[in-house]
mmCIF file of C-alpha atoms in Angstrom:
data_model
loop_
_atom_site.group_PDB
_atom_site.id
_atom_site.type_symbol
_atom_site.label_atom_id
_atom_site.label_comp_id
_atom_site.label_asym_id
_atom_site.label_seq_id
_atom_site.Cartn_x
_atom_site.Cartn_y
_atom_site.Cartn_z
ATOM 1 C CA HIS A 1 -40.231 -51.277 -8.567
ATOM 2 C CA LYS A 2 -39.881 -50.812 -12.375
ATOM 3 C CA SER A 3 -42.322 -48.917 -14.173
ATOM 4 C CA LEU A 4 -45.007 -51.183 -15.224
ATOM 5 C CA ILE A 5 -45.973 -50.295 -18.239
ATOM 6 C CA LEU A 6 -44.360 -52.244 -21.295
ATOM 7 C CA LYS A 7 -42.138 -50.506 -23.579
ATOM 8 C CA SER A 8 -43.426 -51.099 -26.393
ATOM 9 C CA SER A 9 -46.708 -49.737 -25.505
ATOM 10 C CA LYS A 10 -44.689 -46.516 -24.933
ATOM 11 C CA GLU A 11 -43.452 -46.374 -28.630
ATOM 12 C CA LYS A 12 -47.432 -45.661 -29.419
ATOM 13 C CA ILE A 13 -47.195 -42.243 -27.781
ATOM 14 C CA ASN A 14 -48.189 -39.820 -29.839
ATOM 15 C CA LYS A 15 -50.370 -36.915 -27.436
ATOM 16 C CA ILE A 16 -49.520 -35.012 -24.918
ATOM 17 C CA ILE A 17 -52.586 -33.470 -22.146
ATOM 18 C CA LEU A 18 -51.385 -30.697 -20.354
ATOM 19 C CA ILE A 19 -54.147 -29.294 -17.912
ATOM 20 C CA GLY A 20 -54.002 -26.324 -15.760
ATOM 21 C CA GLY A 21 -51.891 -23.938 -16.269
ATOM 22 C CA ASN A 22 -48.856 -21.712 -14.805
ATOM 23 C CA ILE A 23 -48.383 -19.447 -11.331
ATOM 24 C CA ASN A 24 -49.863 -16.126 -11.527
ATOM 25 C CA SER A 25 -46.648 -13.130 -12.697
ATOM 26 C CA GLN A 26 -44.298 -16.711 -13.628
ATOM 27 C CA ASP A 27 -43.774 -18.294 -17.061
ATOM 28 C CA SER A 28 -43.629 -21.166 -15.356
ATOM 29 C CA PRO A 29 -44.226 -24.232 -15.539
ATOM 30 C CA PHE A 30 -45.473 -24.892 -18.514
ATOM 31 C CA LYS A 31 -42.063 -22.592 -19.703
ATOM 32 C CA ASN A 32 -40.065 -25.145 -18.774
ATOM 33 C CA ILE A 33 -42.279 -28.315 -19.544
ATOM 34 C CA LEU A 34 -42.463 -27.310 -23.015
ATOM 35 C CA ALA A 35 -39.064 -27.313 -23.298
ATOM 36 C CA ALA A 36 -38.586 -29.806 -22.568
ATOM 37 C CA LEU A 37 -41.269 -31.371 -25.082
ATOM 38 C CA ASP A 38 -39.343 -29.838 -27.727
ATOM 39 C CA LYS A 39 -37.711 -32.688 -29.520
ATOM 40 C CA LEU A 40 -39.932 -35.076 -28.411
ATOM 41 C CA LYS A 41 -42.925 -34.816 -31.002
ATOM 42 C CA LEU A 42 -45.698 -35.392 -29.167
ATOM 43 C CA LYS A 43 -48.693 -33.391 -30.197
ATOM 44 C CA ILE A 44 -49.423 -31.255 -27.248
ATOM 45 C CA ASN A 45 -52.674 -29.971 -26.294
ATOM 46 C CA ILE A 46 -53.806 -27.465 -23.213
ATOM 47 C CA ILE A 47 -57.174 -27.712 -21.752
ATOM 48 C CA THR A 48 -57.007 -24.640 -19.258
ATOM 49 C CA THR A 49 -60.055 -22.311 -17.791
ATOM 50 C CA GLN A 50 -60.689 -18.404 -18.850
ATOM 51 C CA LYS A 51 -59.652 -17.449 -15.404
ATOM 52 C CA ARG A 52 -56.174 -19.228 -15.678
ATOM 53 C CA LEU A 53 -55.545 -17.443 -18.830
ATOM 54 C CA ASN A 54 -56.106 -14.149 -17.795
ATOM 55 C CA PHE A 55 -53.495 -14.720 -14.987
ATOM 56 C CA LYS A 56 -50.949 -12.702 -15.247
ATOM 57 C CA SER A 57 -47.628 -13.865 -17.022
ATOM 58 C CA LYS A 58 -43.972 -12.708 -16.139
ATOM 59 C CA SER A 59 -43.260 -12.320 -19.873
ATOM 60 C CA GLN A 60 -46.298 -11.230 -21.841
ATOM 61 C CA LYS A 61 -49.536 -9.524 -20.242
ATOM 62 C CA THR A 62 -51.023 -12.559 -19.540
ATOM 63 C CA PHE A 63 -51.008 -16.567 -19.814
ATOM 64 C CA GLU A 64 -53.252 -16.692 -22.608
ATOM 65 C CA HIS A 65 -50.689 -14.386 -24.928
ATOM 66 C CA TYR A 66 -47.996 -16.043 -23.680
ATOM 67 C CA LEU A 67 -49.831 -18.942 -24.961
ATOM 68 C CA LYS A 68 -50.848 -17.657 -28.441
ATOM 69 C CA LYS A 69 -46.758 -17.234 -28.681
ATOM 70 C CA THR A 70 -46.067 -20.496 -28.497
ATOM 71 C CA LYS A 71 -48.646 -21.322 -31.206
ATOM 72 C CA ILE A 72 -49.361 -24.200 -29.580
ATOM 73 C CA GLU A 73 -53.183 -25.863 -29.519
ATOM 74 C CA TYR A 74 -55.115 -24.551 -25.798
ATOM 75 C CA SER A 75 -58.978 -25.304 -25.388
ATOM 76 C CA ILE A 76 -60.946 -23.778 -22.720
ATOM 77 C CA PHE A 77 -63.279 -25.257 -20.411
ATOM 78 C CA GLU A 78 -64.965 -23.716 -17.296
ATOM 79 C CA LYS A 79 -66.375 -27.503 -15.637
ATOM 80 C CA TYR A 80 -64.565 -30.387 -15.525
ATOM 81 C CA ASN A 81 -67.463 -32.527 -16.775
ATOM 82 C CA GLN A 82 -66.946 -30.868 -20.352
ATOM 83 C CA ALA A 83 -63.444 -30.745 -20.115
ATOM 84 C CA GLU A 84 -63.339 -34.945 -19.237
ATOM 85 C CA ARG A 85 -65.765 -35.552 -22.200
ATOM 86 C CA PHE A 86 -63.579 -33.413 -24.199
ATOM 87 C CA ILE A 87 -60.577 -35.638 -23.072
ATOM 88 C CA ILE A 88 -61.721 -39.181 -23.461
ATOM 89 C CA LYS A 89 -64.068 -38.319 -26.997
ATOM 90 C CA ASN A 90 -60.519 -36.676 -28.790
ATOM 91 C CA SER A 91 -58.051 -38.707 -27.397
ATOM 92 C CA ASP A 92 -56.804 -42.340 -27.444
ATOM 93 C CA SER A 93 -55.470 -43.825 -23.898
ATOM 94 C CA ARG A 94 -52.934 -45.809 -25.384
ATOM 95 C CA LYS A 95 -51.012 -43.396 -27.143
ATOM 96 C CA THR A 96 -51.930 -40.300 -24.944
ATOM 97 C CA ILE A 97 -49.599 -38.841 -21.555
ATOM 98 C CA ILE A 98 -51.536 -36.361 -19.460
ATOM 99 C CA PHE A 99 -49.962 -34.229 -17.003
ATOM 100 C CA SER A 100 -51.831 -32.103 -14.885
ATOM 101 C CA LEU A 101 -49.682 -28.853 -13.243
ATOM 102 C CA ASN A 102 -51.504 -26.394 -11.031
ATOM 103 C CA CYS A 103 -54.858 -27.344 -12.279
ATOM 104 C CA ASN A 104 -57.808 -26.502 -10.026
ATOM 105 C CA TRP A 105 -59.745 -29.455 -10.805
ATOM 106 C CA LYS A 106 -59.540 -32.971 -9.222
ATOM 107 C CA ILE A 107 -59.490 -35.627 -11.761
ATOM 108 C CA LYS A 108 -61.925 -37.823 -11.363
ATOM 109 C CA ASP A 109 -62.062 -41.931 -12.203
ATOM 110 C CA LYS A 110 -63.399 -42.091 -15.462
ATOM 111 C CA ILE A 111 -60.258 -40.435 -17.015
ATOM 112 C CA ILE A 112 -57.834 -42.343 -14.311
ATOM 113 C CA LYS A 113 -59.417 -45.566 -15.163
ATOM 114 C CA HIS A 114 -59.485 -44.593 -19.091
ATOM 115 C CA PHE A 115 -55.496 -43.447 -19.344
ATOM 116 C CA PRO A 116 -52.698 -44.924 -17.353
ATOM 117 C CA TYR A 117 -50.170 -42.570 -18.210
ATOM 118 C CA LEU A 118 -51.570 -40.110 -15.713
ATOM 119 C CA PHE A 119 -49.480 -37.686 -13.632
ATOM 120 C CA ASN A 120 -49.108 -35.039 -11.677
ATOM 121 C CA TYR A 121 -46.422 -32.324 -11.086
ATOM 122 C CA HIS A 122 -46.173 -30.985 -7.319
ATOM 123 C CA ASN A 123 -43.625 -27.984 -6.523
ATOM 124 C CA ALA A 124 -43.292 -29.161 -3.074
ATOM 125 C CA SER A 125 -43.313 -31.678 -0.615
ATOM 126 C CA LEU A 126 -45.085 -34.871 -0.868
ATOM 127 C CA LYS A 127 -45.041 -36.015 2.522
ATOM 128 C CA LYS A 128 -45.020 -32.245 4.169
ATOM 129 C CA TYR A 129 -46.904 -30.021 2.085
ATOM 130 C CA ARG A 130 -49.864 -31.451 -0.162
ATOM 131 C CA GLY A 131 -53.005 -29.490 -1.636
ATOM 132 C CA ALA A 132 -52.601 -25.383 -2.216
ATOM 133 C CA ALA A 133 -50.424 -22.377 -2.065
ATOM 134 C CA CYS A 134 -47.410 -24.332 -1.263
ATOM 135 C CA GLN A 135 -44.876 -22.606 -1.565
ATOM 136 C CA SER A 136 -47.048 -19.767 0.587
ATOM 137 C CA TRP A 137 -47.379 -22.525 3.942
ATOM 138 C CA GLY A 138 -43.493 -23.283 3.365
ATOM 139 C CA LEU A 139 -42.528 -19.257 4.127
ATOM 140 C CA ILE A 140 -45.058 -18.599 6.814
ATOM 141 C CA MET A 141 -42.723 -22.134 8.488
ATOM 142 C CA ARG A 142 -39.939 -21.028 7.446
ATOM 143 C CA GLU A 143 -38.505 -23.823 5.191
ATOM 144 C CA LYS A 144 -35.227 -24.337 3.845
ATOM 145 C CA ILE A 145 -35.943 -27.188 1.586
ATOM 146 C CA CYS A 146 -38.552 -27.508 -1.120
ATOM 147 C CA GLU A 147 -39.213 -30.087 -3.382
ATOM 148 C CA LEU A 148 -39.985 -31.012 -6.781
ATOM 149 C CA ASN A 149 -42.119 -33.997 -7.734
ATOM 150 C CA ILE A 150 -44.043 -36.098 -10.401
ATOM 151 C CA HIS A 151 -46.838 -38.777 -8.658
ATOM 152 C CA LYS A 152 -49.308 -40.532 -10.522
ATOM 153 C CA ILE A 153 -52.609 -39.493 -10.319
ATOM 154 C CA ASN A 154 -55.820 -41.850 -8.048
ATOM 155 C CA LYS A 155 -58.499 -40.774 -6.520
ATOM 156 C CA GLN A 156 -56.816 -38.460 -3.882
ATOM 157 C CA LEU A 157 -55.518 -35.373 -3.850
ATOM 158 C CA ASP A 158 -51.566 -35.354 -4.018
ATOM 159 C CA ASP A 159 -51.389 -38.343 -3.244
ATOM 160 C CA GLY A 160 -50.462 -41.361 -5.510
ATOM 161 C CA ASP A 161 -46.752 -43.023 -5.957
ATOM 162 C CA ILE A 162 -43.773 -40.608 -6.593
ATOM 163 C CA LEU A 163 -41.871 -41.652 -9.932
ATOM 164 C CA LEU A 164 -39.562 -38.296 -9.393
ATOM 165 C CA SER A 165 -38.631 -36.059 -7.419
ATOM 166 C CA LYS A 166 -36.146 -33.127 -6.652
ATOM 167 C CA LYS A 167 -34.690 -31.111 -3.845
ATOM 168 C CA VAL A 168 -34.276 -27.436 -3.959
ATOM 169 C CA ASN A 169 -32.448 -25.030 -1.578
ATOM 170 C CA ILE A 170 -34.913 -22.494 -0.836
ATOM 171 C CA ASN A 171 -32.956 -21.191 2.414
ATOM 172 C CA ASN A 172 -32.382 -17.341 2.841
ATOM 173 C CA LEU A 173 -35.149 -16.766 -0.219
ATOM 174 C CA LYS A 174 -37.687 -13.863 1.459
ATOM 175 C CA THR A 175 -40.121 -13.679 -1.273
ATOM 176 C CA LEU A 176 -42.554 -16.010 -3.244
ATOM 177 C CA ASP A 177 -41.001 -14.614 -6.495
ATOM 178 C CA GLN A 178 -37.416 -15.325 -5.680
ATOM 179 C CA ILE A 179 -38.483 -19.052 -5.044
ATOM 180 C CA TYR A 180 -39.748 -19.639 -8.213
ATOM 181 C CA ASN A 181 -37.481 -17.930 -9.243
ATOM 182 C CA LYS A 182 -35.312 -20.645 -8.126
ATOM 183 C CA ILE A 183 -37.327 -23.416 -8.829
ATOM 184 C CA SER A 184 -37.617 -22.684 -12.376
ATOM 185 C CA LEU A 185 -33.631 -23.344 -12.798
ATOM 186 C CA TYR A 186 -34.085 -26.546 -12.509
ATOM 187 C CA GLU A 187 -37.463 -27.427 -14.290
ATOM 188 C CA LYS A 188 -36.459 -27.853 -17.790
ATOM 189 C CA ASN A 189 -34.095 -30.760 -16.880
ATOM 190 C CA PHE A 190 -36.746 -32.073 -14.247
ATOM 191 C CA PHE A 191 -39.342 -32.736 -16.257
ATOM 192 C CA LYS A 192 -36.422 -33.825 -19.631
ATOM 193 C CA LYS A 193 -35.102 -36.663 -16.853
ATOM 194 C CA PHE A 194 -38.586 -38.131 -16.220
ATOM 195 C CA PHE A 195 -39.544 -37.827 -20.353
ATOM 196 C CA TYR A 196 -36.088 -39.652 -20.536
ATOM 197 C CA LEU A 197 -36.664 -42.111 -17.546
ATOM 198 C CA PHE A 198 -40.364 -42.599 -18.388
ATOM 199 C CA PHE A 199 -39.597 -43.426 -22.573
ATOM 200 C CA SER A 200 -36.966 -45.769 -22.068
ATOM 201 C CA ASN A 201 -39.137 -47.425 -18.949
ATOM 202 C CA ASN A 202 -36.976 -47.116 -16.179
ATOM 203 C CA LEU A 203 -39.121 -44.755 -13.872
ATOM 204 C CA THR A 204 -38.136 -46.017 -10.671
ATOM 205 C CA ILE A 205 -41.998 -46.171 -8.734
ATOM 206 C CA LYS A 206 -41.867 -44.615 -4.933
ATOM 207 C CA LYS A 207 -44.329 -46.043 -2.616
ATOM 208 C CA SER A 208 -46.145 -42.299 -1.463
ATOM 209 C CA ASP A 209 -45.896 -42.305 3.391
ATOM 210 C CA TYR A 210 -48.713 -40.050 3.641
ATOM 211 C CA GLU A 211 -49.553 -41.083 7.606
ATOM 212 C CA ASN A 212 -48.364 -37.963 8.955
ATOM 213 C CA SER A 213 -48.434 -35.188 5.615
ATOM 214 C CA TYR A 214 -51.360 -32.350 6.043
ATOM 215 C CA TYR A 215 -53.700 -31.244 3.174
ATOM 216 C CA TYR A 216 -53.169 -27.645 2.744
ATOM 217 C CA PRO A 217 -55.954 -24.961 1.462
ATOM 218 C CA LYS A 218 -55.620 -22.160 -0.845
ATOM 219 C CA LEU A 219 -54.771 -19.141 0.912
ATOM 220 C CA ASN A 220 -57.275 -16.214 -0.187
ATOM 221 C CA GLN A 221 -55.171 -12.387 0.386
ATOM 222 C CA LYS A 222 -58.471 -10.999 0.956
ATOM 223 C CA LYS A 223 -59.709 -13.026 4.301
ATOM 224 C CA ASP A 224 -56.839 -14.652 5.458
ATOM 225 C CA SER A 225 -54.331 -12.834 5.717
ATOM 226 C CA PHE A 226 -54.967 -11.086 8.787
ATOM 227 C CA ILE A 227 -51.629 -10.299 11.308
ATOM 228 C CA ASN A 228 -52.450 -11.242 14.574
ATOM 229 C CA TRP A 229 -49.807 -8.675 16.577
ATOM 230 C CA ASN A 230 -49.176 -11.274 19.313
ATOM 231 C CA TRP A 231 -46.615 -13.293 17.554
ATOM 232 C CA SER A 232 -43.250 -12.552 17.478
ATOM 233 C CA ILE A 233 -41.794 -10.615 14.634
ATOM 234 C CA LYS A 234 -40.301 -14.003 13.377
ATOM 235 C CA ASP A 235 -43.641 -15.002 12.511
ATOM 236 C CA ILE A 236 -45.304 -11.582 11.686
ATOM 237 C CA GLU A 237 -42.173 -11.469 8.814
ATOM 238 C CA SER A 238 -43.207 -14.925 7.755
ATOM 239 C CA PHE A 239 -46.714 -14.744 7.244
ATOM 240 C CA THR A 240 -45.926 -11.232 5.617
ATOM 241 C CA ARG A 241 -44.234 -12.456 2.666
ATOM 242 C CA ALA A 242 -46.095 -15.461 2.535
ATOM 243 C CA PHE A 243 -48.586 -12.383 0.982
ATOM 244 C CA ASP A 244 -46.704 -11.496 -0.962
ATOM 245 C CA ASP A 245 -47.035 -11.282 -4.755
ATOM 246 C CA PRO A 246 -47.487 -13.391 -7.174
#
């Protein structure tokens, strides 16, 4: 099934809103999606929270320092309803793409109904790892492959139809930092391919299959990292690596 959005309507798009932020202690995924957007001549607006701005960055002191260096406009909201009102008031739904990247908010009906070009980036298998802390959970499960996915946003979390997917080999990678570095190597071209297919009206919709999928919660190092010393050595090793920086 091809994208149902007409090419003629896409020619009017002049703006993209990125909601969320980088992974703690990384420059991704914003570094890579911004690089992919470099020549598309879209106005870029970033919507984030102060908590996310305070995250450490790989190349700068914090995510806020990183954004200031890029000189891209960003807006700070602590509550979803404030961000929602701002987006609807200041954006033409026919001319705006909205992209969620590590967004802590659940996108609600008003945005879903108003904006047809509404997407989420998820750097893990949507069949196996919906939700949060996916790479940490993957380390615990000793996964050898992870996925990059862009999917449409609907009323459920990480549930919409998949528009682009790529498998990444993470076999023998032992830490979160190693995994994120490997993922980052592929992100720029992954985003570039998505925007090329989107604007050329060649995205293929893959119906989501979540019958046996799991939704994983966030992990909190202070309350979730207690070791059961009755576990096997391999399980203890995988578990401790999952709580490593970042």
